[in-house]
Amino acid sequence: MSKIAVIQTGGKQYKVQEGETLKVEKLEGENGKKIKLDTLMIADGDKLELGTPSLGEKVEAEIIETAKGKKVTVVKYKSKTRYKKTVGHRQMFTALKVLKIA
């Protein structure tokens, strides 16, 4: 069984394994740059490390790309007043590939 870690970035927590690709909130840095992520927990078989509140930066990942996500459409409508407004939004994200869990 491979190592599993729980990381925190952008106010959210993600469960990751080595070699996995995931999308997180936008991070600063160019494509190909290696970054370290704040680690909350590491599990390796029967061995479990829990941070109080964190273990430090033990997960290393590489930035694959930074792009915009799918469009989300927001519609505001009020009946009987001829008011309708449609707005679209595309959130920025960063795709990461997990290289190593220490």
mmCIF file with all atom_site columns, N, CA, C and O in Angstrom, residues 4-17 20-27 37-41 59 92-94 96 98 101:
data_model
loop_
_atom_site.group_PDB
_atom_site.id
_atom_site.type_symbol
_atom_site.label_atom_id
_atom_site.label_alt_id
_atom_site.label_comp_id
_atom_site.label_asym_id
_atom_site.label_entity_id
_atom_site.label_seq_id
_atom_site.pdbx_PDB_ins_code
_atom_site.Cartn_x
_atom_site.Cartn_y
_atom_site.Cartn_z
_atom_site.occupancy
_atom_site.B_iso_or_equiv
_atom_site.pdbx_formal_charge
_atom_site.auth_seq_id
_atom_site.auth_comp_id
_atom_site.auth_asym_id
_atom_site.auth_atom_id
_atom_site.pdbx_PDB_model_num
ATOM 1   N N  . ILE A 1 4   ? -0.326  7.737  1.872   1.00 0.00 ? 4   ILE A N  1
ATOM 2   C CA . ILE A 1 4   ? -1.437  8.666  1.663   1.00 0.00 ? 4   ILE A CA 1
ATOM 3   C C  . ILE A 1 4   ? -1.205  9.846  2.593   1.00 0.00 ? 4   ILE A C  1
ATOM 4   O O  . ILE A 1 4   ? -0.809  9.667  3.748   1.00 0.00 ? 4   ILE A O  1
ATOM 5   N N  . ALA A 1 5   ? -1.459  11.060 2.078   1.00 0.00 ? 5   ALA A N  1
ATOM 6   C CA . ALA A 1 5   ? -1.290  12.250 2.903   1.00 0.00 ? 5   ALA A CA 1
ATOM 7   C C  . ALA A 1 5   ? -2.507  13.143 2.752   1.00 0.00 ? 5   ALA A C  1
ATOM 8   O O  . ALA A 1 5   ? -3.195  13.114 1.725   1.00 0.00 ? 5   ALA A O  1
ATOM 9   N N  . VAL A 1 6   ? -2.774  13.933 3.781   1.00 0.00 ? 6   VAL A N  1
ATOM 10  C CA . VAL A 1 6   ? -3.817  14.959 3.726   1.00 0.00 ? 6   VAL A CA 1
ATOM 11  C C  . VAL A 1 6   ? -3.092  16.299 3.763   1.00 0.00 ? 6   VAL A C  1
ATOM 12  O O  . VAL A 1 6   ? -2.348  16.577 4.711   1.00 0.00 ? 6   VAL A O  1
ATOM 13  N N  . ILE A 1 7   ? -3.297  17.106 2.703   1.00 0.00 ? 7   ILE A N  1
ATOM 14  C CA . ILE A 1 7   ? -2.641  18.411 2.616   1.00 0.00 ? 7   ILE A CA 1
ATOM 15  C C  . ILE A 1 7   ? -3.679  19.510 2.730   1.00 0.00 ? 7   ILE A C  1
ATOM 16  O O  . ILE A 1 7   ? -4.876  19.266 2.557   1.00 0.00 ? 7   ILE A O  1
ATOM 17  N N  . GLN A 1 8   ? -3.194  20.718 3.011   1.00 0.00 ? 8   GLN A N  1
ATOM 18  C CA . GLN A 1 8   ? -4.079  21.868 3.102   1.00 0.00 ? 8   GLN A CA 1
ATOM 19  C C  . GLN A 1 8   ? -3.516  22.978 2.228   1.00 0.00 ? 8   GLN A C  1
ATOM 20  O O  . GLN A 1 8   ? -2.348  23.341 2.349   1.00 0.00 ? 8   GLN A O  1
ATOM 21  N N  . THR A 1 9   ? -4.362  23.524 1.337   1.00 0.00 ? 9   THR A N  1
ATOM 22  C CA . THR A 1 9   ? -3.991  24.660 0.508   1.00 0.00 ? 9   THR A CA 1
ATOM 23  C C  . THR A 1 9   ? -5.254  25.376 0.063   1.00 0.00 ? 9   THR A C  1
ATOM 24  O O  . THR A 1 9   ? -6.263  24.733 -0.220  1.00 0.00 ? 9   THR A O  1
ATOM 25  N N  . GLY A 1 10  ? -5.216  26.678 0.043   1.00 0.00 ? 10  GLY A N  1
ATOM 26  C CA . GLY A 1 10  ? -6.371  27.464 -0.391  1.00 0.00 ? 10  GLY A CA 1
ATOM 27  C C  . GLY A 1 10  ? -7.570  27.335 0.522   1.00 0.00 ? 10  GLY A C  1
ATOM 28  O O  . GLY A 1 10  ? -8.700  27.478 0.071   1.00 0.00 ? 10  GLY A O  1
ATOM 29  N N  . GLY A 1 11  ? -7.346  27.026 1.809   1.00 0.00 ? 11  GLY A N  1
ATOM 30  C CA . GLY A 1 11  ? -8.449  26.886 2.745   1.00 0.00 ? 11  GLY A CA 1
ATOM 31  C C  . GLY A 1 11  ? -9.195  25.570 2.631   1.00 0.00 ? 11  GLY A C  1
ATOM 32  O O  . GLY A 1 11  ? -10.234 25.384 3.263   1.00 0.00 ? 11  GLY A O  1
ATOM 33  N N  . LYS A 1 12  ? -8.687  24.640 1.826   1.00 0.00 ? 12  LYS A N  1
ATOM 34  C CA . LYS A 1 12  ? -9.324  23.337 1.648   1.00 0.00 ? 12  LYS A CA 1
ATOM 35  C C  . LYS A 1 12  ? -8.320  22.230 1.957   1.00 0.00 ? 12  LYS A C  1
ATOM 36  O O  . LYS A 1 12  ? -7.116  22.450 1.931   1.00 0.00 ? 12  LYS A O  1
ATOM 37  N N  . GLN A 1 13  ? -8.829  21.027 2.224   1.00 0.00 ? 13  GLN A N  1
ATOM 38  C CA . GLN A 1 13  ? -7.982  19.873 2.497   1.00 0.00 ? 13  GLN A CA 1
ATOM 39  C C  . GLN A 1 13  ? -8.179  18.839 1.406   1.00 0.00 ? 13  GLN A C  1
ATOM 40  O O  . GLN A 1 13  ? -9.301  18.631 0.919   1.00 0.00 ? 13  GLN A O  1
ATOM 41  N N  . TYR A 1 14  ? -7.082  18.170 1.007   1.00 0.00 ? 14  TYR A N  1
ATOM 42  C CA . TYR A 1 14  ? -7.116  17.182 -0.064  1.00 0.00 ? 14  TYR A CA 1
ATOM 43  C C  . TYR A 1 14  ? -6.376  15.927 0.384   1.00 0.00 ? 14  TYR A C  1
ATOM 44  O O  . TYR A 1 14  ? -5.323  16.011 1.008   1.00 0.00 ? 14  TYR A O  1
ATOM 45  N N  . LYS A 1 15  ? -6.920  14.759 0.021   1.00 0.00 ? 15  LYS A N  1
ATOM 46  C CA . LYS A 1 15  ? -6.246  13.493 0.264   1.00 0.00 ? 15  LYS A CA 1
ATOM 47  C C  . LYS A 1 15  ? -5.474  13.142 -1.002  1.00 0.00 ? 15  LYS A C  1
ATOM 48  O O  . LYS A 1 15  ? -6.060  13.086 -2.092  1.00 0.00 ? 15  LYS A O  1
ATOM 49  N N  . VAL A 1 16  ? -4.149  12.930 -0.892  1.00 0.00 ? 16  VAL A N  1
ATOM 50  C CA . VAL A 1 16  ? -3.315  12.709 -2.071  1.00 0.00 ? 16  VAL A CA 1
ATOM 51  C C  . VAL A 1 16  ? -2.431  11.480 -1.905  1.00 0.00 ? 16  VAL A C  1
ATOM 52  O O  . VAL A 1 16  ? -2.166  11.031 -0.792  1.00 0.00 ? 16  VAL A O  1
ATOM 53  N N  . GLN A 1 17  ? -1.983  10.945 -3.053  1.00 0.00 ? 17  GLN A N  1
ATOM 54  C CA . GLN A 1 17  ? -1.004  9.863  -3.117  1.00 0.00 ? 17  GLN A CA 1
ATOM 55  C C  . GLN A 1 17  ? 0.097   10.292 -4.065  1.00 0.00 ? 17  GLN A C  1
ATOM 56  O O  . GLN A 1 17  ? -0.081  11.208 -4.861  1.00 0.00 ? 17  GLN A O  1
ATOM 57  N N  . GLU A 1 20  ? -0.258  11.327 -8.119  1.00 0.00 ? 20  GLU A N  1
ATOM 58  C CA . GLU A 1 20  ? -1.619  11.801 -8.371  1.00 0.00 ? 20  GLU A CA 1
ATOM 59  C C  . GLU A 1 20  ? -1.617  13.248 -8.882  1.00 0.00 ? 20  GLU A C  1
ATOM 60  O O  . GLU A 1 20  ? -0.759  14.043 -8.522  1.00 0.00 ? 20  GLU A O  1
ATOM 61  N N  . THR A 1 21  ? -2.583  13.580 -9.738  1.00 0.00 ? 21  THR A N  1
ATOM 62  C CA . THR A 1 21  ? -2.764  14.940 -10.233 1.00 0.00 ? 21  THR A CA 1
ATOM 63  C C  . THR A 1 21  ? -4.059  15.497 -9.658  1.00 0.00 ? 21  THR A C  1
ATOM 64  O O  . THR A 1 21  ? -5.070  14.811 -9.648  1.00 0.00 ? 21  THR A O  1
ATOM 65  N N  . LEU A 1 22  ? -4.015  16.762 -9.167  1.00 0.00 ? 22  LEU A N  1
ATOM 66  C CA . LEU A 1 22  ? -5.221  17.367 -8.607  1.00 0.00 ? 22  LEU A CA 1
ATOM 67  C C  . LEU A 1 22  ? -5.261  18.850 -8.932  1.00 0.00 ? 22  LEU A C  1
ATOM 68  O O  . LEU A 1 22  ? -4.245  19.461 -9.238  1.00 0.00 ? 22  LEU A O  1
ATOM 69  N N  . LYS A 1 23  ? -6.472  19.422 -8.884  1.00 0.00 ? 23  LYS A N  1
ATOM 70  C CA . LYS A 1 23  ? -6.690  20.843 -9.118  1.00 0.00 ? 23  LYS A CA 1
ATOM 71  C C  . LYS A 1 23  ? -6.958  21.521 -7.786  1.00 0.00 ? 23  LYS A C  1
ATOM 72  O O  . LYS A 1 23  ? -7.799  21.071 -7.024  1.00 0.00 ? 23  LYS A O  1
ATOM 73  N N  . VAL A 1 24  ? -6.218  22.617 -7.524  1.00 0.00 ? 24  VAL A N  1
ATOM 74  C CA . VAL A 1 24  ? -6.385  23.377 -6.285  1.00 0.00 ? 24  VAL A CA 1
ATOM 75  C C  . VAL A 1 24  ? -6.606  24.835 -6.636  1.00 0.00 ? 24  VAL A C  1
ATOM 76  O O  . VAL A 1 24  ? -6.477  25.233 -7.795  1.00 0.00 ? 24  VAL A O  1
ATOM 77  N N  . GLU A 1 25  ? -6.909  25.656 -5.619  1.00 0.00 ? 25  GLU A N  1
ATOM 78  C CA . GLU A 1 25  ? -7.025  27.096 -5.824  1.00 0.00 ? 25  GLU A CA 1
ATOM 79  C C  . GLU A 1 25  ? -5.714  27.622 -6.395  1.00 0.00 ? 25  GLU A C  1
ATOM 80  O O  . GLU A 1 25  ? -4.652  27.053 -6.158  1.00 0.00 ? 25  GLU A O  1
ATOM 81  N N  . LYS A 1 26  ? -5.783  28.726 -7.128  1.00 0.00 ? 26  LYS A N  1
ATOM 82  C CA . LYS A 1 26  ? -4.612  29.269 -7.811  1.00 0.00 ? 26  LYS A CA 1
ATOM 83  C C  . LYS A 1 26  ? -3.445  29.523 -6.847  1.00 0.00 ? 26  LYS A C  1
ATOM 84  O O  . LYS A 1 26  ? -3.607  30.128 -5.796  1.00 0.00 ? 26  LYS A O  1
ATOM 85  N N  . LEU A 1 27  ? -2.261  29.022 -7.240  1.00 0.00 ? 27  LEU A N  1
ATOM 86  C CA . LEU A 1 27  ? -1.027  29.229 -6.492  1.00 0.00 ? 27  LEU A CA 1
ATOM 87  C C  . LEU A 1 27  ? -0.055  30.028 -7.353  1.00 0.00 ? 27  LEU A C  1
ATOM 88  O O  . LEU A 1 27  ? -0.079  29.935 -8.578  1.00 0.00 ? 27  LEU A O  1
ATOM 89  N N  . LEU A 1 37  ? 3.937   21.562 0.190   1.00 0.00 ? 37  LEU A N  1
ATOM 90  C CA . LEU A 1 37  ? 2.587   21.818 0.686   1.00 0.00 ? 37  LEU A CA 1
ATOM 91  C C  . LEU A 1 37  ? 2.479   21.458 2.169   1.00 0.00 ? 37  LEU A C  1
ATOM 92  O O  . LEU A 1 37  ? 3.104   20.506 2.637   1.00 0.00 ? 37  LEU A O  1
ATOM 93  N N  . ASP A 1 38  ? 1.664   22.214 2.880   1.00 0.00 ? 38  ASP A N  1
ATOM 94  C CA . ASP A 1 38  ? 1.429   22.003 4.302   1.00 0.00 ? 38  ASP A CA 1
ATOM 95  C C  . ASP A 1 38  ? 0.722   20.663 4.508   1.00 0.00 ? 38  ASP A C  1
ATOM 96  O O  . ASP A 1 38  ? -0.328  20.414 3.917   1.00 0.00 ? 38  ASP A O  1
ATOM 97  N N  . THR A 1 39  ? 1.291   19.790 5.330   1.00 0.00 ? 39  THR A N  1
ATOM 98  C CA . THR A 1 39  ? 0.780   18.436 5.524   1.00 0.00 ? 39  THR A CA 1
ATOM 99  C C  . THR A 1 39  ? 0.121   18.295 6.891   1.00 0.00 ? 39  THR A C  1
ATOM 100 O O  . THR A 1 39  ? 0.694   18.673 7.903   1.00 0.00 ? 39  THR A O  1
ATOM 101 N N  . LEU A 1 40  ? -1.087  17.738 6.910   1.00 0.00 ? 40  LEU A N  1
ATOM 102 C CA . LEU A 1 40  ? -1.823  17.538 8.158   1.00 0.00 ? 40  LEU A CA 1
ATOM 103 C C  . LEU A 1 40  ? -1.701  16.117 8.684   1.00 0.00 ? 40  LEU A C  1
ATOM 104 O O  . LEU A 1 40  ? -1.700  15.892 9.889   1.00 0.00 ? 40  LEU A O  1
ATOM 105 N N  . MET A 1 41  ? -1.602  15.125 7.753   1.00 0.00 ? 41  MET A N  1
ATOM 106 C CA . MET A 1 41  ? -1.558  13.727 8.156   1.00 0.00 ? 41  MET A CA 1
ATOM 107 C C  . MET A 1 41  ? -0.840  12.904 7.108   1.00 0.00 ? 41  MET A C  1
ATOM 108 O O  . MET A 1 41  ? -0.949  13.188 5.915   1.00 0.00 ? 41  MET A O  1
ATOM 109 N N  . VAL A 1 59  ? 5.038   17.287 1.782   1.00 0.00 ? 59  VAL A N  1
ATOM 110 C CA . VAL A 1 59  ? 4.596   16.822 0.467   1.00 0.00 ? 59  VAL A CA 1
ATOM 111 C C  . VAL A 1 59  ? 5.171   17.756 -0.593  1.00 0.00 ? 59  VAL A C  1
ATOM 112 O O  . VAL A 1 59  ? 5.031   18.961 -0.514  1.00 0.00 ? 59  VAL A O  1
ATOM 113 N N  . MET A 1 92  ? -9.988  30.671 -11.397 1.00 0.00 ? 92  MET A N  1
ATOM 114 C CA . MET A 1 92  ? -8.625  30.240 -11.711 1.00 0.00 ? 92  MET A CA 1
ATOM 115 C C  . MET A 1 92  ? -8.254  29.033 -10.837 1.00 0.00 ? 92  MET A C  1
ATOM 116 O O  . MET A 1 92  ? -8.653  28.949 -9.684  1.00 0.00 ? 92  MET A O  1
ATOM 117 N N  . PHE A 1 93  ? -7.488  28.086 -11.420 1.00 0.00 ? 93  PHE A N  1
ATOM 118 C CA . PHE A 1 93  ? -7.025  26.926 -10.666 1.00 0.00 ? 93  PHE A CA 1
ATOM 119 C C  . PHE A 1 93  ? -5.587  26.608 -11.066 1.00 0.00 ? 93  PHE A C  1
ATOM 120 O O  . PHE A 1 93  ? -5.087  27.077 -12.085 1.00 0.00 ? 93  PHE A O  1
ATOM 121 N N  . THR A 1 94  ? -4.933  25.811 -10.241 1.00 0.00 ? 94  THR A N  1
ATOM 122 C CA . THR A 1 94  ? -3.589  25.315 -10.521 1.00 0.00 ? 94  THR A CA 1
ATOM 123 C C  . THR A 1 94  ? -3.638  23.799 -10.463 1.00 0.00 ? 94  THR A C  1
ATOM 124 O O  . THR A 1 94  ? -4.140  23.228 -9.498  1.00 0.00 ? 94  THR A O  1
ATOM 125 N N  . LEU A 1 96  ? -1.700  20.370 -9.999  1.00 0.00 ? 96  LEU A N  1
ATOM 126 C CA . LEU A 1 96  ? -0.481  19.903 -9.340  1.00 0.00 ? 96  LEU A CA 1
ATOM 127 C C  . LEU A 1 96  ? -0.306  18.414 -9.538  1.00 0.00 ? 96  LEU A C  1
ATOM 128 O O  . LEU A 1 96  ? -1.275  17.663 -9.575  1.00 0.00 ? 96  LEU A O  1
ATOM 129 N N  . VAL A 1 98  ? 1.658   15.361 -7.568  1.00 0.00 ? 98  VAL A N  1
ATOM 130 C CA . VAL A 1 98  ? 2.337   15.034 -6.315  1.00 0.00 ? 98  VAL A CA 1
ATOM 131 C C  . VAL A 1 98  ? 3.544   14.164 -6.649  1.00 0.00 ? 98  VAL A C  1
ATOM 132 O O  . VAL A 1 98  ? 3.410   13.080 -7.236  1.00 0.00 ? 98  VAL A O  1
ATOM 133 N N  . ILE A 1 101 ? 6.047   12.082 -1.017  1.00 0.00 ? 101 ILE A N  1
ATOM 134 C CA . ILE A 1 101 ? 5.518   12.268 0.337   1.00 0.00 ? 101 ILE A CA 1
ATOM 135 C C  . ILE A 1 101 ? 6.610   11.797 1.286   1.00 0.00 ? 101 ILE A C  1
ATOM 136 O O  . ILE A 1 101 ? 7.004   10.633 1.250   1.00 0.00 ? 101 ILE A O  1
#
